[in-house]
Short mmCIF file of C-alpha atoms in Angstrom, two decimals:
data_model
loop_
_atom_site.label_atom_id
_atom_site.label_comp_id
_atom_site.label_asym_id
_atom_site.label_seq_id
_atom_site.Cartn_x
_atom_site.Cartn_y
_atom_site.Cartn_z
CA MET B 1397 0.00 0.00 0.00
CA THR B 1398 2.89 2.35 0.69
CA VAL B 1399 4.31 1.54 -2.74
CA LEU B 1400 1.03 2.72 -4.28
CA LEU B 1401 1.17 5.96 -2.29
CA VAL B 1402 4.74 6.54 -3.44
CA TYR B 1403 3.57 6.08 -7.03
CA ALA B 1404 0.80 8.65 -6.45
CA LEU B 1405 3.19 11.11 -4.78
CA ALA B 1406 5.94 10.96 -7.40
CA GLY B 1407 3.34 10.89 -10.17
CA ARG B 1408 1.71 14.05 -8.87
CA MET B 1409 5.07 15.79 -8.68
CA TRP B 1410 6.71 14.63 -11.91
CA GLY B 1411 4.32 12.48 -13.93
CA HIS B 1412 3.42 8.84 -14.53
CA ARG B 1413 6.90 7.57 -15.43
CA ALA B 1414 8.36 9.13 -12.30
CA GLY B 1415 5.65 7.44 -10.26
CA VAL B 1416 6.45 4.04 -11.74
CA LEU B 1417 10.20 4.40 -11.13
CA ALA B 1418 9.65 5.62 -7.56
CA ALA B 1419 7.28 2.72 -6.81
CA LEU B 1420 9.77 0.22 -8.19
CA ALA B 1421 12.56 1.76 -6.12
CA LEU B 1422 10.62 1.39 -2.87
CA ALA B 1423 9.45 -2.11 -3.81
CA VAL B 1424 13.04 -3.40 -3.96
CA MET B 1425 14.52 -1.58 -0.97
CA PRO B 1426 15.63 -4.39 1.39
CA LEU B 1427 14.73 -2.52 4.59
CA HIS B 1428 11.16 -1.92 3.45
CA VAL B 1429 10.74 -5.49 2.18
CA VAL B 1430 12.06 -7.13 5.36
CA HIS B 1431 10.08 -5.03 7.81
CA SER B 1432 6.92 -5.32 5.72
CA HIS B 1433 7.37 -9.09 5.91
CA TYR B 1434 7.55 -8.97 9.71
CA ALA B 1435 4.96 -6.16 9.98
CA THR B 1436 6.95 -4.10 12.46
CA VAL B 1437 5.30 -0.94 13.78
CA ASP B 1438 7.43 1.27 11.52
CA VAL B 1439 5.68 -0.12 8.42
CA PRO B 1440 2.16 1.24 9.06
CA MET B 1441 3.70 4.44 10.43
CA THR B 1442 5.55 4.86 7.13
CA PHE B 1443 2.27 4.35 5.26
CA PHE B 1444 0.61 7.24 7.10
CA VAL B 1445 3.78 9.33 6.84
CA THR B 1446 3.71 8.87 3.06
CA LEU B 1447 0.02 9.74 2.97
CA THR B 1448 0.73 12.96 4.87
CA LEU B 1449 3.55 13.82 2.46
CA LEU B 1450 1.21 13.24 -0.47
CA LEU B 1451 -1.43 15.51 1.06
CA SER B 1452 1.24 18.15 1.72
CA VAL B 1453 2.05 18.25 -1.99
CA VAL B 1454 -1.68 18.39 -2.76
CA LEU B 1455 -1.90 21.43 -0.45
CA LEU B 1456 0.56 23.32 -2.64
CA GLN B 1457 -1.74 22.77 -5.62
CA ARG B 1458 -5.10 23.06 -3.87
CA PRO B 1459 -4.78 24.90 -0.53
CA THR B 1460 -8.34 24.29 0.64
CA TRP B 1461 -9.35 23.85 4.26
CA GLN B 1462 -10.54 20.32 3.43
CA ASN B 1463 -7.04 19.34 2.35
CA PHE B 1464 -5.61 20.80 5.54
CA VAL B 1465 -8.10 18.69 7.48
CA TRP B 1466 -7.05 15.48 5.70
CA ALA B 1467 -3.34 16.30 6.12
CA GLY B 1468 -3.94 16.76 9.84
CA VAL B 1469 -5.87 13.50 10.10
CA ALA B 1470 -3.15 11.56 8.26
CA GLY B 1471 -0.46 13.06 10.50
CA GLY B 1472 -2.50 12.23 13.59
CA LEU B 1473 -2.79 8.62 12.46
CA ALA B 1474 0.98 8.46 11.88
CA ALA B 1475 1.51 9.65 15.46
CA SER B 1476 -1.07 7.15 16.69
CA VAL B 1477 0.88 4.24 15.20
CA LYS B 1478 4.17 5.54 16.62
CA TYR B 1479 4.69 8.80 18.51
CA SER B 1480 7.67 9.83 16.38
CA GLY B 1481 5.34 9.81 13.37
CA ALA B 1482 4.10 13.20 14.57
CA LEU B 1483 7.23 14.71 13.03
CA VAL B 1484 5.66 14.32 9.59
CA LEU B 1485 3.34 17.21 10.40
CA ILE B 1486 6.35 19.38 9.64
CA ALA B 1487 5.60 18.67 5.96
CA PRO B 1488 2.16 20.38 5.82
CA ALA B 1489 3.63 23.16 7.97
CA VAL B 1490 6.32 23.73 5.34
CA ALA B 1491 3.66 23.62 2.61
CA TRP B 1492 1.73 26.26 4.56
CA LEU B 1493 4.82 28.49 4.74
CA VAL B 1494 5.44 28.08 1.01
CA LEU B 1495 1.84 29.13 0.36
CA LEU B 1496 2.29 32.11 2.65
CA VAL B 1497 5.37 33.32 0.77
CA ARG B 1498 3.75 32.64 -2.58
CA ASN B 1499 0.57 34.49 -1.66
CA ARG B 1500 2.45 37.51 -0.43
CA ALA B 1501 4.46 37.64 -3.65
CA GLU B 1502 1.31 37.33 -5.76
CA GLN B 1503 -0.73 39.54 -3.40
CA GLU B 1504 -3.35 36.87 -3.06
CA ALA B 1505 -5.06 35.50 0.05
CA ARG B 1506 -5.66 31.82 -0.62
CA ALA B 1507 -3.64 30.29 2.22
CA PRO B 1508 -4.64 30.17 5.91
CA ALA B 1509 -3.78 33.13 8.14
CA ALA B 1510 -0.11 34.00 8.70
CA ALA B 1511 1.89 32.98 11.77
CA PRO B 1512 5.48 33.68 12.91
CA LEU B 1513 8.14 31.58 11.19
CA ILE B 1514 10.21 31.56 14.36
CA LEU B 1515 7.75 29.18 16.00
CA LEU B 1516 8.38 26.61 13.29
CA VAL B 1517 12.16 26.99 13.64
CA ALA B 1518 11.99 26.66 17.42
CA ALA B 1519 9.76 23.57 17.19
CA VAL B 1520 12.06 21.87 14.69
CA VAL B 1521 15.17 22.60 16.78
CA ALA B 1522 13.50 21.25 19.91
CA PHE B 1523 12.23 18.18 18.04
CA ALA B 1524 8.83 18.69 19.64
CA LEU B 1525 6.77 15.59 20.23
CA THR B 1526 3.82 17.35 18.68
CA SER B 1527 3.89 19.04 15.33
CA PRO B 1528 5.10 22.64 14.96
CA PHE B 1529 2.01 23.01 12.78
CA THR B 1530 0.05 22.87 16.03
CA PHE B 1531 1.53 26.25 16.94
CA LEU B 1532 1.45 27.73 13.45
CA ASP B 1533 -2.25 27.22 12.82
CA TRP B 1534 -4.17 25.68 15.70
CA GLY B 1535 -7.46 25.97 13.80
CA ASN B 1536 -6.37 23.26 11.40
CA ALA B 1537 -3.96 21.35 13.67
CA TRP B 1538 -6.58 20.38 16.26
CA ARG B 1539 -7.95 17.91 13.70
CA ALA B 1540 -4.65 16.02 13.88
CA VAL B 1541 -5.00 15.94 17.67
CA VAL B 1542 -8.56 14.58 17.33
CA ALA B 1543 -7.37 11.85 14.94
CA PHE B 1544 -4.65 10.91 17.41
CA ALA B 1545 -7.04 10.92 20.37
CA LEU B 1546 -9.60 8.71 18.62
CA THR B 1547 -7.01 6.10 17.70
CA SER B 1548 -4.91 6.33 20.91
CA PRO B 1549 -7.45 7.04 23.67
CA PHE B 1550 -5.30 5.34 26.34
CA THR B 1551 -2.86 8.24 26.16
CA PHE B 1552 -5.52 10.56 27.56
CA LEU B 1553 -7.59 8.13 29.64
CA ASP B 1554 -4.58 7.12 31.71
CA TRP B 1555 -2.25 10.07 31.32
CA GLY B 1556 -0.19 9.20 34.41
CA ASN B 1557 0.97 5.88 33.00
CA ALA B 1558 1.18 7.23 29.45
CA TRP B 1559 3.50 10.06 30.52
CA ARG B 1560 5.59 7.60 32.56
CA ASP B 1561 6.10 5.48 29.43
CA ILE B 1562 6.75 8.50 27.19
CA SER B 1563 9.29 9.87 29.69
CA PHE B 1564 10.99 6.47 29.86
CA GLU B 1565 11.34 6.30 26.07
CA MET B 1566 12.68 9.86 25.88
CA GLN B 1567 15.30 9.02 28.52
CA HIS B 1568 16.00 5.71 26.79
CA MET B 1569 16.71 7.47 23.49
CA ARG B 1570 19.04 9.95 25.20
CA VAL B 1571 21.03 7.40 27.21
CA GLY B 1572 20.92 4.25 25.05
CA ASP B 1573 20.99 0.63 26.16
CA ASP B 1574 23.83 -1.08 24.28
CA PRO B 1575 27.33 0.32 24.99
CA TRP B 1576 28.91 -2.20 22.60
CA ALA B 1577 26.81 -0.96 19.68
CA LEU B 1578 27.67 2.66 20.51
CA ALA B 1579 31.35 1.78 20.75
CA ALA B 1580 31.26 0.05 17.36
CA GLU B 1581 29.87 3.19 15.68
CA PRO B 1582 29.77 6.23 17.99
CA ASN B 1583 28.53 8.58 15.26
CA GLY B 1584 24.76 8.22 14.79
CA CYS B 1585 24.81 10.01 11.43
CA LEU B 1586 27.36 7.58 9.99
CA PHE B 1587 25.50 4.60 11.46
CA HIS B 1588 22.27 5.46 9.65
CA LEU B 1589 24.05 6.42 6.41
CA LYS B 1590 25.76 3.01 6.40
CA GLN B 1591 22.43 1.27 6.97
CA LEU B 1592 20.71 3.30 4.24
CA GLY B 1593 23.61 2.53 1.91
CA PHE B 1594 23.41 -1.23 2.45
CA GLY B 1595 23.63 -3.18 -0.82
CA ALA B 1596 22.67 -0.85 -3.68
CA GLY B 1597 21.22 1.66 -1.23
CA TRP B 1598 24.18 4.00 -1.73
CA LEU B 1599 23.08 4.41 -5.36
CA PHE B 1600 19.57 5.38 -4.26
CA LEU B 1601 21.07 7.89 -1.79
CA LEU B 1602 23.25 9.50 -4.47
CA LEU B 1603 20.37 9.72 -6.93
CA ALA B 1604 18.03 11.13 -4.29
CA GLY B 1605 20.56 13.77 -3.26
CA TRP B 1606 21.14 14.77 -6.87
CA ALA B 1607 17.39 15.01 -7.50
CA ALA B 1608 16.80 17.08 -4.34
CA VAL B 1609 19.52 19.59 -5.19
CA SER B 1610 18.42 19.83 -8.83
CA SER B 1611 14.77 20.33 -7.87
CA LEU B 1612 15.58 23.01 -5.32
CA ARG B 1613 17.83 24.83 -7.79
CA ALA B 1614 14.98 24.73 -10.30
CA ARG B 1615 12.67 26.22 -7.62
CA ARG B 1616 10.37 23.19 -7.55
CA VAL B 1617 8.71 24.07 -4.26
CA SER B 1618 6.77 20.80 -4.18
CA VAL B 1619 9.94 19.05 -3.03
CA LEU B 1620 10.41 21.29 0.02
CA PRO B 1621 8.00 19.50 2.41
CA LEU B 1622 9.69 16.17 1.65
CA VAL B 1623 13.26 17.45 1.97
CA VAL B 1624 12.65 19.35 5.21
CA PHE B 1625 10.86 16.37 6.75
CA ALA B 1626 13.69 14.02 5.72
CA LEU B 1627 16.37 16.30 7.18
CA VAL B 1628 14.52 16.72 10.47
CA ILE B 1629 13.82 13.02 10.98
CA PHE B 1630 17.39 12.08 10.01
CA ALA B 1631 18.78 14.61 12.50
CA THR B 1632 16.40 13.30 15.18
CA MET B 1633 17.40 9.66 14.86
CA SER B 1634 21.09 10.50 14.43
CA THR B 1635 21.20 12.26 17.80
CA ALA B 1636 19.46 9.37 19.61
CA ARG B 1637 21.56 6.90 21.59
CA VAL B 1638 19.32 4.00 20.60
CA ARG B 1639 19.91 2.96 16.99
CA TYR B 1640 18.02 0.56 14.80
CA ALA B 1641 17.89 0.43 11.03
CA ARG B 1642 14.09 0.35 11.13
CA TYR B 1643 14.11 3.96 12.36
CA GLU B 1644 15.07 4.86 8.79
CA MET B 1645 11.83 3.46 7.34
CA ALA B 1646 10.13 6.86 7.13
CA LEU B 1647 12.99 8.13 4.95
CA LEU B 1648 12.58 5.44 2.30
CA PRO B 1649 9.48 6.89 0.57
CA VAL B 1650 11.23 10.26 0.28
CA ILE B 1651 14.31 8.63 -1.23
CA ALA B 1652 12.15 6.61 -3.65
CA VAL B 1653 10.17 9.69 -4.76
CA LEU B 1654 13.39 11.61 -5.41
CA VAL B 1655 14.74 8.69 -7.44
CA GLY B 1656 11.57 8.94 -9.53
CA TRP B 1657 12.64 12.44 -10.55
CA PHE B 1658 15.05 10.94 -13.07
CA ALA B 1659 12.14 9.51 -15.06
CA GLY B 1660 10.03 12.65 -14.93
CA ALA B 1661 12.48 15.54 -14.88
CA PRO B 1662 12.23 17.92 -17.86
CA ALA B 1663 14.93 17.52 -20.47
#
């Protein structure tokens, strides 16, 4: 199902051929195949993350309040599967900022009301558990909270135990639990780059980087929500003291979509 969403996302950005190439890229990525086989929690989270990214690109083309609602719901469901999935709400926040800049330049008023950019920057730096979009536009973001509450009611019904578990995981990520693993590769950034580059993954990484830089230089703003989300989530997991390859799952759809650029980029 995530492969189909990747096809839709790349297809919307760069056309049918790009969608096919992106879908094929994700379909053969070993990390996605293995964890889909075992149905680890990161797999459904990645599905909802990809759906949120797709809706963020849709927002840039059709910035209606309905699309903001659906983006919020998808992000809330990603957080409901796994708390770290809430970081994907950075993508619709970036789309909102792009719309704000675009509307000011064109002197139009199609996007939601303006809000200070500094709040987004502060939220990203702090790696807030909730989305910075919550602070940028509460009127739309509360729908993400509702989606989360409906699918994870225990968090609110027994907040004492929920906060105890959340606090434990936050401490766990800061301290780590395997000194031998940390000694083998003390740099979290290098650890995850090596895992992403496993097998032919290094080729996907190079192609994705090339596509991201080329798209940004060509001022293709549709790539901004994906790139910002990827950078934030990579920085988040690289600074954690607990390291598993499956934490990289949410990056794979972004890499696959960027690889699709090579089939849809203008000559």
